[in-house]
Amino acid sequence: MLKLALKKCANKFKMSNKKLNHGKLFVISGPSGAGKGTLRERALSDFQNLVYSISCTTRQPREGEVDGVQYRFITHEKFKEDIEKNLFLEYAHVHADYYGTLKADVLKELEAGRDVLLEIDVQGALQVREKMPEAILIFIAPPSIEELEKRLRDRHTETEEHLKLRLSNAIKELELKDEYDFVIINDDLETASRELRNLIKNDS
Ligand code: 5GP
């Protein structure tokens, strides 16, 4: 009851905080293997006015990944320089690498009236909430840790060591899901996709 009241209050604040003609900022997070990537692609194809903000990362590109498409792949030195220049809206150290969202990228789109979607980890999402309280935070959860492990193993993209790291991070991330405005459990892709579409439709 109290939680509901607090959420209503927060929503009121968000509405009053929305500037005319400005786009809205949607943030999705969730453990690797929860299905964020697929849900993100579906949302982007469903909404013409929704754009994805490409993050910077120090991790190596995976097979098939192209610089400037999935990520901007940059060196540790460049990432540190950008931190010092205060260029990031948020950044975090995730699974042994740095990932961050450039402030200018997001502001440019919002000011042009487009809605922006970020797909970032929980540390980053909470930084966005601090700086832009009007952002809508959506957590994508797997139905269970066992299912998550199965999905990660089926991908065959990680070494055993990295897989273990991703699983232990997943458990920590799941503990923070109640900090989000909405939680979608991705048990069935169609249902989860519809839920995300409805959230974006009602908020944009
Ligand atoms: P992956 O290496 O599998 O592409 O991404 C690993 C994790 O980094 C995912 O949880 C993803 O959401 C997160 N991530 C991707 N880009 C960003 C970003 O710009 N900022 C933060 N904080 N996390 C990010």
Tab-separated table of C-alpha atoms and ligand atoms in Angstrom:
chain	number	residue	atom	x	y	z
A	1	MET	CA	0.000	0.000	0.000
A	2	LEU	CA	2.735	2.397	1.052
A	3	LYS	CA	4.814	1.335	-1.927
A	4	LEU	CA	1.901	2.057	-4.281
A	5	ALA	CA	1.392	5.498	-2.753
A	6	LEU	CA	5.075	6.273	-3.091
A	7	LYS	CA	5.039	5.178	-6.717
A	8	LYS	CA	2.044	7.408	-7.463
A	9	CYS	CA	3.817	10.310	-5.849
A	10	ALA	CA	6.950	9.586	-7.872
A	11	ASN	CA	4.895	9.404	-11.078
A	12	LYS	CA	3.353	12.795	-10.336
A	13	PHE	CA	6.814	14.229	-9.922
A	14	LYS	CA	7.906	12.615	-13.162
A	15	MET	CA	4.991	14.108	-15.056
A	16	SER	CA	5.642	17.582	-13.753
A	17	ASN	CA	9.294	17.094	-14.549
A	18	LYS	CA	8.634	16.237	-18.197
A	19	LYS	CA	9.403	19.217	-20.371
A	20	LEU	CA	7.158	19.952	-23.317
A	21	ASN	CA	8.242	18.224	-26.539
A	22	HIS	CA	11.045	16.391	-24.793
A	23	GLY	CA	11.378	12.694	-25.401
A	24	LYS	CA	11.277	10.206	-22.541
A	25	LEU	CA	14.111	8.126	-21.246
A	26	PHE	CA	13.564	4.392	-20.765
A	27	VAL	CA	16.200	2.292	-19.038
A	28	ILE	CA	16.185	-1.471	-19.164
A	29	SER	CA	18.427	-3.678	-17.060
A	30	GLY	CA	18.610	-7.273	-16.049
A	31	PRO	CA	21.137	-10.083	-15.908
A	32	SER	CA	22.908	-11.362	-19.041
A	33	GLY	CA	20.675	-14.037	-20.501
A	34	ALA	CA	17.431	-12.485	-19.237
A	35	GLY	CA	16.557	-11.569	-22.817
A	36	LYS	CA	17.093	-7.799	-22.694
A	37	GLY	CA	18.699	-7.717	-26.136
A	38	THR	CA	15.763	-9.399	-27.884
A	39	LEU	CA	13.199	-7.315	-26.025
A	40	ARG	CA	15.133	-4.164	-26.866
A	41	GLU	CA	15.182	-5.028	-30.595
A	42	ARG	CA	11.460	-5.692	-30.579
A	43	ALA	CA	10.714	-2.418	-28.783
A	44	LEU	CA	12.863	-0.499	-31.256
A	45	SER	CA	11.046	-1.979	-34.215
A	46	ASP	CA	7.643	-1.332	-32.586
A	47	PHE	CA	8.206	2.376	-31.903
A	48	GLN	CA	9.402	4.711	-34.647
A	49	ASN	CA	10.141	7.491	-32.197
A	50	LEU	CA	12.284	5.312	-29.930
A	51	VAL	CA	16.046	5.330	-30.439
A	52	TYR	CA	18.757	3.229	-28.862
A	53	SER	CA	21.747	4.931	-27.313
A	54	ILE	CA	24.922	3.045	-28.263
A	55	SER	CA	27.174	2.597	-25.245
A	56	CYS	CA	30.940	2.774	-25.040
A	57	THR	CA	32.802	-0.235	-23.708
A	58	THR	CA	36.345	-1.404	-23.117
A	59	ARG	CA	35.439	-5.041	-23.748
A	60	GLN	CA	36.599	-6.796	-26.899
A	61	PRO	CA	34.059	-7.104	-29.724
A	62	ARG	CA	32.468	-10.555	-29.997
A	63	GLU	CA	32.327	-12.304	-33.324
A	64	GLY	CA	30.036	-10.360	-35.653
A	65	GLU	CA	29.999	-7.197	-33.522
A	66	VAL	CA	30.862	-3.982	-35.348
A	67	ASP	CA	32.277	-0.799	-33.827
A	68	GLY	CA	29.566	1.877	-33.701
A	69	VAL	CA	26.722	-0.622	-34.113
A	70	GLN	CA	26.441	-2.741	-30.946
A	71	TYR	CA	28.943	-0.617	-29.013
A	72	ARG	CA	31.685	1.928	-29.477
A	73	PHE	CA	34.673	-0.209	-28.590
A	74	ILE	CA	37.252	2.034	-26.951
A	75	THR	CA	40.468	1.554	-24.986
A	76	HIS	CA	40.777	1.799	-21.216
A	77	GLU	CA	42.813	4.994	-21.685
A	78	LYS	CA	40.106	6.657	-23.784
A	79	PHE	CA	37.416	5.534	-21.327
A	80	LYS	CA	39.345	7.059	-18.417
A	81	GLU	CA	39.860	10.291	-20.349
A	82	ASP	CA	36.105	10.504	-21.023
A	83	ILE	CA	35.365	9.927	-17.328
A	84	GLU	CA	37.713	12.779	-16.440
A	85	LYS	CA	36.061	15.048	-18.991
A	86	ASN	CA	32.714	14.213	-17.346
A	87	LEU	CA	31.255	13.007	-20.644
A	88	PHE	CA	29.261	10.101	-19.209
A	89	LEU	CA	25.670	10.260	-18.029
A	90	GLU	CA	26.544	7.023	-16.250
A	91	TYR	CA	29.242	4.391	-16.350
A	92	ALA	CA	30.090	1.208	-14.521
A	93	HIS	CA	32.581	-1.582	-14.231
A	94	VAL	CA	30.670	-4.689	-15.296
A	95	HIS	CA	32.050	-8.254	-15.652
A	96	ALA	CA	35.664	-6.935	-15.621
A	97	ASP	CA	35.160	-4.173	-18.239
A	98	TYR	CA	33.918	-0.603	-18.355
A	99	TYR	CA	30.619	0.359	-19.982
A	100	GLY	CA	29.144	3.851	-20.220
A	101	THR	CA	26.516	6.079	-21.824
A	102	LEU	CA	27.570	9.414	-23.284
A	103	LYS	CA	25.542	12.308	-21.892
A	104	ALA	CA	25.579	14.257	-25.178
A	105	ASP	CA	24.100	11.327	-27.141
A	106	VAL	CA	21.102	11.028	-24.852
A	107	LEU	CA	20.416	14.751	-24.446
A	108	LYS	CA	20.587	15.386	-28.187
A	109	GLU	CA	17.854	12.804	-28.863
A	110	LEU	CA	15.622	13.844	-25.950
A	111	GLU	CA	15.826	17.487	-26.963
A	112	ALA	CA	14.879	16.537	-30.523
A	113	GLY	CA	11.694	15.000	-29.057
A	114	ARG	CA	12.720	11.378	-29.492
A	115	ASP	CA	12.331	8.755	-26.787
A	116	VAL	CA	15.581	7.062	-25.823
A	117	LEU	CA	16.188	3.502	-24.702
A	118	LEU	CA	19.241	2.553	-22.657
A	119	GLU	CA	20.155	-1.036	-21.967
A	120	ILE	CA	22.557	-0.806	-19.048
A	121	ASP	CA	23.439	-2.582	-15.817
A	122	VAL	CA	21.905	-1.833	-12.413
A	123	GLN	CA	24.740	0.392	-11.167
A	124	GLY	CA	24.331	2.565	-14.265
A	125	ALA	CA	20.543	2.612	-14.020
A	126	LEU	CA	20.681	3.911	-10.457
A	127	GLN	CA	23.084	6.668	-11.546
A	128	VAL	CA	20.630	7.662	-14.285
A	129	ARG	CA	17.830	7.819	-11.712
A	130	GLU	CA	19.919	10.197	-9.588
A	131	LYS	CA	20.650	12.515	-12.512
A	132	MET	CA	17.372	12.212	-14.404
A	133	PRO	CA	14.619	11.217	-11.976
A	134	GLU	CA	12.048	11.334	-14.768
A	135	ALA	CA	13.642	8.255	-16.396
A	136	ILE	CA	11.513	5.102	-16.400
A	137	LEU	CA	13.438	2.116	-15.059
A	138	ILE	CA	12.400	-1.354	-16.205
A	139	PHE	CA	14.009	-4.542	-14.908
A	140	ILE	CA	13.942	-7.678	-17.075
A	141	ALA	CA	14.184	-10.775	-14.863
A	142	PRO	CA	14.673	-14.416	-15.863
A	143	PRO	CA	12.081	-16.908	-14.548
A	144	SER	CA	14.820	-18.519	-12.394
A	145	ILE	CA	18.590	-18.650	-11.923
A	146	GLU	CA	18.583	-22.226	-13.308
A	147	GLU	CA	16.912	-21.065	-16.523
A	148	LEU	CA	19.358	-18.166	-16.755
A	149	GLU	CA	22.328	-20.539	-16.483
A	150	LYS	CA	20.844	-22.739	-19.202
A	151	ARG	CA	20.358	-19.750	-21.541
A	152	LEU	CA	23.909	-18.531	-20.968
A	153	ARG	CA	25.359	-21.999	-21.624
A	154	ASP	CA	23.279	-22.357	-24.794
A	155	ARG	CA	24.800	-19.123	-26.157
A	156	HIS	CA	28.335	-20.592	-26.148
A	157	THR	CA	29.807	-17.076	-26.093
A	158	GLU	CA	31.548	-17.182	-22.709
A	159	THR	CA	34.362	-19.151	-21.132
A	160	GLU	CA	33.424	-21.135	-18.004
A	161	GLU	CA	35.131	-18.481	-15.864
A	162	HIS	CA	33.183	-15.633	-17.481
A	163	LEU	CA	29.959	-17.597	-17.258
A	164	LYS	CA	30.425	-18.072	-13.498
A	165	LEU	CA	31.139	-14.354	-13.137
A	166	ARG	CA	27.981	-13.469	-15.090
A	167	LEU	CA	25.909	-15.815	-12.909
A	168	SER	CA	27.203	-14.431	-9.636
A	169	ASN	CA	26.600	-10.885	-10.934
A	170	ALA	CA	23.073	-11.934	-11.941
A	171	ILE	CA	22.270	-12.913	-8.366
A	172	LYS	CA	23.470	-9.509	-7.125
A	173	GLU	CA	21.514	-7.675	-9.850
A	174	LEU	CA	18.306	-9.541	-9.040
A	175	GLU	CA	18.528	-8.290	-5.456
A	176	LEU	CA	18.139	-4.736	-6.779
A	177	LYS	CA	15.095	-5.300	-8.962
A	178	ASP	CA	12.728	-3.643	-6.450
A	179	GLU	CA	14.536	-0.331	-7.041
A	180	TYR	CA	13.004	-0.260	-10.528
A	181	ASP	CA	9.659	1.254	-11.542
A	182	PHE	CA	8.617	-1.965	-13.283
A	183	VAL	CA	9.732	-5.605	-13.345
A	184	ILE	CA	9.038	-7.850	-16.344
A	185	ILE	CA	9.643	-11.587	-15.908
A	186	ASN	CA	10.808	-12.949	-19.226
A	187	ASP	CA	9.411	-16.463	-19.050
A	188	ASP	CA	7.599	-16.288	-22.359
A	189	LEU	CA	9.105	-13.919	-24.936
A	190	GLU	CA	5.765	-12.915	-26.504
A	191	THR	CA	4.237	-12.016	-23.131
A	192	ALA	CA	7.329	-10.134	-21.972
A	193	SER	CA	7.496	-8.271	-25.272
A	194	ARG	CA	3.839	-7.257	-25.023
A	195	GLU	CA	4.378	-6.050	-21.442
A	196	LEU	CA	7.327	-3.905	-22.478
A	197	ARG	CA	5.404	-2.507	-25.455
A	198	ASN	CA	2.508	-1.546	-23.152
A	199	LEU	CA	4.816	0.179	-20.712
A	200	ILE	CA	6.439	2.222	-23.461
A	201	LYS	CA	3.102	3.016	-25.110
A	202	ASN	CA	1.559	4.242	-21.866
A	203	ASP	CA	4.553	6.333	-20.941
A	204	SER	CA	5.542	7.879	-24.259
B	1	5GP	P1	27.585	-7.408	-22.801
B	1	5GP	O1	29.059	-7.469	-22.562
B	1	5GP	O2	26.934	-8.759	-22.620
B	1	5GP	O3	27.206	-6.744	-24.078
B	1	5GP	O4	26.977	-6.469	-21.641
B	1	5GP	C1	27.279	-6.737	-20.318
B	1	5GP	C2	26.452	-5.859	-19.403
B	1	5GP	O5	26.814	-4.492	-19.560
B	1	5GP	C3	24.952	-5.931	-19.667
B	1	5GP	O6	24.304	-6.097	-18.413
B	1	5GP	C4	24.626	-4.591	-20.251
B	1	5GP	O7	23.318	-4.174	-19.935
B	1	5GP	C5	25.641	-3.714	-19.563
B	1	5GP	N1	25.867	-2.475	-20.291
B	1	5GP	C6	25.902	-2.289	-21.632
B	1	5GP	N2	26.113	-0.997	-21.930
B	1	5GP	C7	26.176	-0.345	-20.742
B	1	5GP	C8	26.364	1.039	-20.383
B	1	5GP	O8	26.489	1.934	-21.187
B	1	5GP	N3	26.395	1.306	-19.052
B	1	5GP	C9	26.262	0.358	-18.093
B	1	5GP	N4	26.269	0.754	-16.818
B	1	5GP	N5	26.068	-0.937	-18.397
B	1	5GP	C10	26.034	-1.285	-19.701
